[in-house]
Short mmCIF file of C-alpha atoms in Angstrom, two decimals:
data_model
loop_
_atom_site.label_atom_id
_atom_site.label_comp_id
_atom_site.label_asym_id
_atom_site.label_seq_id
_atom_site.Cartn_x
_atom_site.Cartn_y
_atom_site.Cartn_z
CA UNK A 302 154.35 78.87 137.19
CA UNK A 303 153.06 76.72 133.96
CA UNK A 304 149.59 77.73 135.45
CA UNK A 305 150.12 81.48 135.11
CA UNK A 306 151.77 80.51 131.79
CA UNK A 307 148.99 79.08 130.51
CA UNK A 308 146.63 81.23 131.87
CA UNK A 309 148.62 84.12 129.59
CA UNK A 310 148.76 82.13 126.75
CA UNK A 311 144.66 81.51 127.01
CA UNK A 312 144.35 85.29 127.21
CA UNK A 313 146.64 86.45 124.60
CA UNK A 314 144.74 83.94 122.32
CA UNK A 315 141.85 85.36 123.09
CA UNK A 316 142.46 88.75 122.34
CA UNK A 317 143.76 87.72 118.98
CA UNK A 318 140.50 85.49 118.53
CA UNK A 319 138.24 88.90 119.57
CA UNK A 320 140.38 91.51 117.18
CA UNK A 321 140.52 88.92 114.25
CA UNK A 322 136.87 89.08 114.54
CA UNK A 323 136.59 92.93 114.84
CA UNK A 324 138.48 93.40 112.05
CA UNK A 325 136.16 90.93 110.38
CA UNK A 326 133.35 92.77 111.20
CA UNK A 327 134.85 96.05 110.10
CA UNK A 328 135.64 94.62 106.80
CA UNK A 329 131.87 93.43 106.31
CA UNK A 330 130.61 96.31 107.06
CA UNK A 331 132.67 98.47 104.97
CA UNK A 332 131.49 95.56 101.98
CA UNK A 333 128.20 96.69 102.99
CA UNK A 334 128.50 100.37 102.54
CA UNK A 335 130.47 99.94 99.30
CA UNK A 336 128.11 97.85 97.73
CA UNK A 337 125.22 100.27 99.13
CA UNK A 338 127.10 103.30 97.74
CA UNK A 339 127.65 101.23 94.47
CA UNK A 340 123.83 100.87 94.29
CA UNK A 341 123.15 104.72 94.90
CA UNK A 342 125.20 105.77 91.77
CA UNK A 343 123.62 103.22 89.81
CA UNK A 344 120.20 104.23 90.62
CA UNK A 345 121.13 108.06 90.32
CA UNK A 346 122.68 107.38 86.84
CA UNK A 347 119.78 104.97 85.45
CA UNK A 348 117.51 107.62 87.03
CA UNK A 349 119.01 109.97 85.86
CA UNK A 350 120.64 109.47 82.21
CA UNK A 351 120.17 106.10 81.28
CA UNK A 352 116.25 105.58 81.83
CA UNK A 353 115.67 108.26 79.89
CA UNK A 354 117.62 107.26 77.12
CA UNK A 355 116.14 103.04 77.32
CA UNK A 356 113.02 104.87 76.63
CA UNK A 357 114.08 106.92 73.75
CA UNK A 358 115.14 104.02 71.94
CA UNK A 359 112.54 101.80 73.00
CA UNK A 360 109.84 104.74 71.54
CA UNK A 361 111.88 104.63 68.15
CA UNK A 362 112.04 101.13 67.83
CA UNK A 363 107.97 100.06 68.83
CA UNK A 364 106.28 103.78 67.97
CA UNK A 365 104.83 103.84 71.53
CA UNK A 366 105.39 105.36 74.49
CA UNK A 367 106.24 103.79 78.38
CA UNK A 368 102.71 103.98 79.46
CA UNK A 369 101.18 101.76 76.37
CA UNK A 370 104.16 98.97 76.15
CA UNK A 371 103.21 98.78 79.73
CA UNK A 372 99.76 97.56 78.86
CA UNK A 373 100.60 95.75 76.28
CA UNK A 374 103.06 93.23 78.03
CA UNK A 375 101.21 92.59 81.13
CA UNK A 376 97.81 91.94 82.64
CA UNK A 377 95.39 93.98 84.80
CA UNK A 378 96.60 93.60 88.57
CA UNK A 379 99.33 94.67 90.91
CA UNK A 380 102.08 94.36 88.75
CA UNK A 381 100.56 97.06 85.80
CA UNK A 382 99.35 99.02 88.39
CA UNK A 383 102.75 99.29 90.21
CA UNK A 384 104.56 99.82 86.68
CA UNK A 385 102.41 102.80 85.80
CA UNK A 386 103.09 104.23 89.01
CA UNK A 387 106.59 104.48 89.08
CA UNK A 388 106.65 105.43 85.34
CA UNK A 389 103.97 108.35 86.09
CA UNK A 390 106.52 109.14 89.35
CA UNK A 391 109.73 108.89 87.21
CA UNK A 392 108.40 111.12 84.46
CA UNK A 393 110.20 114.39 83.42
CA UNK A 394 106.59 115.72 82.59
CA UNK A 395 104.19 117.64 85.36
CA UNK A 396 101.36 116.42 83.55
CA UNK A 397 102.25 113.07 84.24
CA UNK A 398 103.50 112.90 87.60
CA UNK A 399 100.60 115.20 88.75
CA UNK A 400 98.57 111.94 87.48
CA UNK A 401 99.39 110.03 90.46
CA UNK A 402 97.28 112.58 92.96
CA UNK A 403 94.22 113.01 90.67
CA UNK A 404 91.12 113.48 92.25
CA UNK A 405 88.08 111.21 90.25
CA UNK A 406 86.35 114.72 89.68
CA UNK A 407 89.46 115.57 87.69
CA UNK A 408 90.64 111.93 86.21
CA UNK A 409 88.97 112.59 82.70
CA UNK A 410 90.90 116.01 81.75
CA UNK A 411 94.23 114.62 83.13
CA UNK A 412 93.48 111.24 80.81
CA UNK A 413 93.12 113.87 78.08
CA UNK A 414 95.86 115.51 79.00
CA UNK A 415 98.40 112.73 79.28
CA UNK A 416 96.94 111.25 75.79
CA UNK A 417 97.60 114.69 74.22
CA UNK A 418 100.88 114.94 76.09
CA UNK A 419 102.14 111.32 74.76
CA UNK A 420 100.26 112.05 71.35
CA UNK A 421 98.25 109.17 71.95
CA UNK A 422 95.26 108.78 69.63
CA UNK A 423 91.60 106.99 70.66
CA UNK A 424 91.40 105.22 67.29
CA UNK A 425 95.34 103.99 67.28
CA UNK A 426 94.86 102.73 70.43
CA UNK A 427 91.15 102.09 72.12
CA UNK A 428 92.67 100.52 75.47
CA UNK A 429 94.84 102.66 76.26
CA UNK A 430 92.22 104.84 78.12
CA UNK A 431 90.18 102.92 80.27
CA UNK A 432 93.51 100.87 81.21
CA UNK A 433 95.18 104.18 82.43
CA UNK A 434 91.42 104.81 83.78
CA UNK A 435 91.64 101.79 86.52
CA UNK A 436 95.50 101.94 87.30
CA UNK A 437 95.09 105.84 87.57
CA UNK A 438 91.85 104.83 90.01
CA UNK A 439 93.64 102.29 91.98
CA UNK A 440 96.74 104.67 92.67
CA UNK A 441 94.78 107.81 93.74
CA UNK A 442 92.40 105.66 95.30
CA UNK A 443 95.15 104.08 97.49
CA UNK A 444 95.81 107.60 98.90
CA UNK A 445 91.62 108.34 99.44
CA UNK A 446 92.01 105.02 101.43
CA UNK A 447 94.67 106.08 103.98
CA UNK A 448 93.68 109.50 103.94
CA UNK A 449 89.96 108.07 105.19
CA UNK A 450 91.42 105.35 107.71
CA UNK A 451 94.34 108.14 109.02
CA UNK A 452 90.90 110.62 109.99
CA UNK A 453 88.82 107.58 111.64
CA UNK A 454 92.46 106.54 113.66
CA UNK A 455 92.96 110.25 114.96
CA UNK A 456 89.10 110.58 115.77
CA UNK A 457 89.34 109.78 119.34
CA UNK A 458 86.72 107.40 121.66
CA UNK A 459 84.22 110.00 123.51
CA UNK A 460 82.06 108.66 126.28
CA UNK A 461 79.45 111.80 125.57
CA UNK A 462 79.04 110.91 121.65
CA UNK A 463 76.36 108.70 121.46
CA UNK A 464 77.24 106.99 118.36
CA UNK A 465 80.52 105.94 120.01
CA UNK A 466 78.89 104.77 122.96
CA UNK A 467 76.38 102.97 120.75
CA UNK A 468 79.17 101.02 118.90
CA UNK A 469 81.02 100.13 122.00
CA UNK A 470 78.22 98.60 123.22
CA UNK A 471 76.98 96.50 119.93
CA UNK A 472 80.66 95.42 120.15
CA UNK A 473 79.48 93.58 123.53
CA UNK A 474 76.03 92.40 122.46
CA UNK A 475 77.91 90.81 119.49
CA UNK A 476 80.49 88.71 121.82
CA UNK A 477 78.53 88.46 124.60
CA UNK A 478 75.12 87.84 123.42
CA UNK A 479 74.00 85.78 126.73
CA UNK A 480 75.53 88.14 129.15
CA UNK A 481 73.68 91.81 130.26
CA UNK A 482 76.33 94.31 131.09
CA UNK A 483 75.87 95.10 134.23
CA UNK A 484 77.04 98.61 134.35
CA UNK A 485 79.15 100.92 131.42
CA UNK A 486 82.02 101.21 133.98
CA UNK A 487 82.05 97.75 135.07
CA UNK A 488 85.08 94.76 135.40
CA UNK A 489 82.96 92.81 133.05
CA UNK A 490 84.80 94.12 129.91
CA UNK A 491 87.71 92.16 130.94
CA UNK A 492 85.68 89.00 130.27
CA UNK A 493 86.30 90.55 125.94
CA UNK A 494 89.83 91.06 126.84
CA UNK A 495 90.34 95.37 127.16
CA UNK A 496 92.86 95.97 130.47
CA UNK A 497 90.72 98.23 132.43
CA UNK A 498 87.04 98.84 133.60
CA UNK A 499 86.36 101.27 130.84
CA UNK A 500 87.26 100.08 127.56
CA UNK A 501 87.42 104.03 126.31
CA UNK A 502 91.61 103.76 127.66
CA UNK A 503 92.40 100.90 125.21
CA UNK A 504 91.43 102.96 121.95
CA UNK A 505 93.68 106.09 122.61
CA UNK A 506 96.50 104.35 120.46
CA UNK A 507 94.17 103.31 117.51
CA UNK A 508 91.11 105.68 118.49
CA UNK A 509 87.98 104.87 116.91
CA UNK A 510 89.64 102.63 114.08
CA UNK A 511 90.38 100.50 116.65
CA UNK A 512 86.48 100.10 118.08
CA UNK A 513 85.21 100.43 114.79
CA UNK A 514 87.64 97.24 113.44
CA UNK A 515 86.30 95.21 116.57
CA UNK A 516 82.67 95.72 115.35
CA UNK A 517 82.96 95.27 112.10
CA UNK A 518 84.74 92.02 112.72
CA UNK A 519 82.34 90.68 114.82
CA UNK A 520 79.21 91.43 112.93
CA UNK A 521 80.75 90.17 109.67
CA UNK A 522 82.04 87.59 111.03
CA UNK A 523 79.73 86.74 113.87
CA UNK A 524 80.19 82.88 114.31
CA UNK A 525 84.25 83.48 114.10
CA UNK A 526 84.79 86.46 116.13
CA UNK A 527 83.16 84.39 118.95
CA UNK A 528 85.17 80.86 118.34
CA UNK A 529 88.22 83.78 118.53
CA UNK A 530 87.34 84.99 122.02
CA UNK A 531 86.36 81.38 123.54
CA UNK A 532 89.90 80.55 122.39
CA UNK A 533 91.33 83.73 124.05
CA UNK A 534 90.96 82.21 127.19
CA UNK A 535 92.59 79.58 126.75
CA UNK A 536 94.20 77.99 129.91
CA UNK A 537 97.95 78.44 128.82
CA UNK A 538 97.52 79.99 125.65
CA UNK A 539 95.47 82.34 126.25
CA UNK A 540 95.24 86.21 125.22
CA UNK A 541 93.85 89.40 125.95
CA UNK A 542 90.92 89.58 122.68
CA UNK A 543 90.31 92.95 122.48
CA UNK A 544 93.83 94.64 122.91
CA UNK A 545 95.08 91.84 120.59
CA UNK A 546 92.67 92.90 118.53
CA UNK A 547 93.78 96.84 118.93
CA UNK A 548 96.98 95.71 118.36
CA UNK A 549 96.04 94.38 114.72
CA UNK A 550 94.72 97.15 114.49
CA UNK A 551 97.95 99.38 114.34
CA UNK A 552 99.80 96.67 112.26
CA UNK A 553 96.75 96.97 109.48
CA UNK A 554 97.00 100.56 109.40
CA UNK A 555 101.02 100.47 109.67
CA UNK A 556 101.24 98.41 106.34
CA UNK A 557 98.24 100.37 104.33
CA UNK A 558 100.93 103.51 105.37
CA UNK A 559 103.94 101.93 104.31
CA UNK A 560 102.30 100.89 101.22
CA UNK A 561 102.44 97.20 101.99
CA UNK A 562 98.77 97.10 100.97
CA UNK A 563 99.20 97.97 97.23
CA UNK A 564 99.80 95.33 95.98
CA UNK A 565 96.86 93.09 97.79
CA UNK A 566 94.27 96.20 97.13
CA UNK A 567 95.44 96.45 93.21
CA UNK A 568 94.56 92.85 92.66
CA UNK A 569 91.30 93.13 94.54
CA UNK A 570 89.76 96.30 93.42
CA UNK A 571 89.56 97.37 89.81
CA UNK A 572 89.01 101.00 90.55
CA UNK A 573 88.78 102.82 94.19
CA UNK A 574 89.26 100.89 97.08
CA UNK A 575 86.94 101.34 100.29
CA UNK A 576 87.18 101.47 103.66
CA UNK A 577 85.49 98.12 103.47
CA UNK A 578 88.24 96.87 101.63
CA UNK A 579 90.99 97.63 104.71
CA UNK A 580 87.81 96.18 107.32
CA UNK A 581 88.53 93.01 105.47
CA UNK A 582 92.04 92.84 105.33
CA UNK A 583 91.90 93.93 109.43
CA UNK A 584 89.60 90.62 109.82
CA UNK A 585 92.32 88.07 107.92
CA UNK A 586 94.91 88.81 110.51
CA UNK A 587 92.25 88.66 113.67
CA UNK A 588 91.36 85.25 112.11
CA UNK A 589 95.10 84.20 110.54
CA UNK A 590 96.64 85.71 113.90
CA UNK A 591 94.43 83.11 116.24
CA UNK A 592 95.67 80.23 114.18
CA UNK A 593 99.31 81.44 113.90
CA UNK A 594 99.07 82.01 117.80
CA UNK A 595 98.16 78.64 119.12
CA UNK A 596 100.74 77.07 116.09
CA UNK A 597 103.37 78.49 117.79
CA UNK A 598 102.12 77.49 120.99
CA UNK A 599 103.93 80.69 123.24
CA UNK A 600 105.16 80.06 126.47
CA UNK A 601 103.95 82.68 127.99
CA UNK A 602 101.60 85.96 126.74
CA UNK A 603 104.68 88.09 128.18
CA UNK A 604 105.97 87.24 124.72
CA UNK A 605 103.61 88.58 122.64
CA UNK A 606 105.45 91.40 121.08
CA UNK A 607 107.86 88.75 119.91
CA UNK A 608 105.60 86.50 118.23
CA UNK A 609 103.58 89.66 116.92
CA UNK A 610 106.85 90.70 115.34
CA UNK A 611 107.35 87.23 113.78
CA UNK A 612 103.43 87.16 112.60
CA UNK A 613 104.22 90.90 111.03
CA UNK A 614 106.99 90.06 108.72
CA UNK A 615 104.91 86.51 107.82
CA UNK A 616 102.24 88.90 106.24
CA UNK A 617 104.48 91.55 105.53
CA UNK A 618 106.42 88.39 103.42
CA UNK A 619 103.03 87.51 101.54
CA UNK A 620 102.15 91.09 100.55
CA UNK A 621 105.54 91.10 98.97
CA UNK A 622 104.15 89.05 95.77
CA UNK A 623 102.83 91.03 92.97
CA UNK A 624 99.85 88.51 92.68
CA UNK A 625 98.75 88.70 96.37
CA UNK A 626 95.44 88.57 97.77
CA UNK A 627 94.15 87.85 101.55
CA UNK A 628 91.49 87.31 102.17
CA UNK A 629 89.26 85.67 104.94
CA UNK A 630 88.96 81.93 104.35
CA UNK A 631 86.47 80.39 106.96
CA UNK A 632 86.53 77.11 108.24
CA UNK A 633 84.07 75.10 110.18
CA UNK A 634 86.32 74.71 113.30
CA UNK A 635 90.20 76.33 114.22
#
């Protein structure tokens, strides 16, 4: 009898214990959507009415408009660039927020335009020009990047274009420069780390970005792409090279499409970034990834999406500060 008592008591406990904590978590989450919807109407209303009146005053009081007190309180880099951006975006004026998708053919007579727009005059202010010149470069040229690396990602691997074929195999002279390839269809490619006997499968996610990553990794960075794969097959640590390096693939391209990229490419390139310029960020995180890999030291390669994850929101973390750059940084041994 105390048994069953006590065995009620337990229970009825319990189910206080569970709906004190559901009606914790309903009252969290209703502090969450509160303070979101607080956040909404403040950005609609500074968006809206009060930005547009901060500037008004701010024009009266220093005689020049967003754009040039921009340029006058901070350097060349990400943080200008980013500040012209959302001040061209935010503008009531077409002529200002068509500034953001100006081709280079076109960039002088919207510079004109804008300085006519904003009344701007050469001899009051010689900077302002070939300041709006490079953020105006480094914003359009952002879009030209993705634009370029979104075509090569949807060009898909074809065994009958010789240039593809070409690459695919300089990809295995490169890593495997004291090994012949026996045949094109052959097991060997599993000795670089693709899944099947014909490497052509692996690129369908990434397409020819992926390949053409792979290549330009290993011929730029000859010495290190081949330290990579020797550590690939590592005993218990080891991991499939080329997928992983597929894989790195996507995340580069994911973050130049989120626009997690701006930042690093505005501090790097004073004008138009190249394709180049995303080649060499795709190479930090084959070389970065390798190191963060075998820190980690992963139980198994069964959890490599988690550890991906965890190496995505490392970079993803870094690219967050306005004076970011990565770059490559090679050492004599990993």
């Amino acid at each position: 009898m105390l048994t069953d008592l006590k065995k009620e008591r337990d229970r009825s406990i319990t189910k206080v214990c569970q709906t004190a904590t559901r009606v914790n978590l309903a009252e969290k989450q209703q502090q969450q959507l509160s303070t979101k919807m607080l956040l909404q109407l403040w950005q609609y209303l500074y968006d809206n009415f009060f930005r547009f009146w901060i500037k008004w005053i701010w024009r009266q009081v220093t005689v020049k408009c967003e754009l040039q007190r921009i340029f006058d309180d901070s350097k060349p880099g990400a943080l200008r660039t980013h500040r012209i951006e959302f001040s061209l975006e935010c503008s009531k004026s077409k002529v200002l927020r068509r500034a953001v998708n100006v081709d280079v053919d076109d960039l002088d007579k919207c510079l004109t335009d804008i300085m006519n727009k904003k009344k701007i005059h050469v001899q009051k202010d010689p900077r302002f020009k070939p300041n709006l010149r490079v953020c105006l470069l480094q914003i359009s040229g952002y879009k030209q990047l993705y634009r370029c690396v979104e075509n090569l990602r949807k060009q898909p691997f074809d065994s009958n274009n010789e240039e593809h074929e070409e690459q695919l195999m300089e990809l295995w002279s490169l890593l495997m420069p004291n090994q012949e390839l026996k045949a094109r269809i052959s097991k060997q490619w599993g000795d670089i780390g693709f899944q099947g006997d014909d490497p052509k499968t692996d690129f369908r996610g990434m397409g020819m970005l992926g390949l053409v990553n792979l290549v330009y990794f290993s011929k730029h960075y000859t010495e290190e792409s081949r330290q990579l794969l020797s550590r690939s097959n590592h005993p218990q640590m080891g991991y499939s090279y080329a997928i992983v390096g597929i894989n790195l693939t996507e995340m580069a391209y994911s973050l130049l499409k989120s626009g997690a990229l701006k930042s690093h490419l505005y501090n790097l390139v004073p004008g138009v970034p190249q394709l180049d310029h995303f080649h060499q960020l795709y190479c930090y995180l084959m070389y970065e990834f390798d190191k963060f890999w075998f820190q980690e030291e992963p139980e198994s390669i069964m959890l490599f999406n988690q550890y991906r994850e965890k190496f995505h929101s490392h970079v993803k973390g870094l690219l967050s500060d306005h004076n970011v750059v990565l770059t490559l940084k090679k050492a004599n041994s990993l």
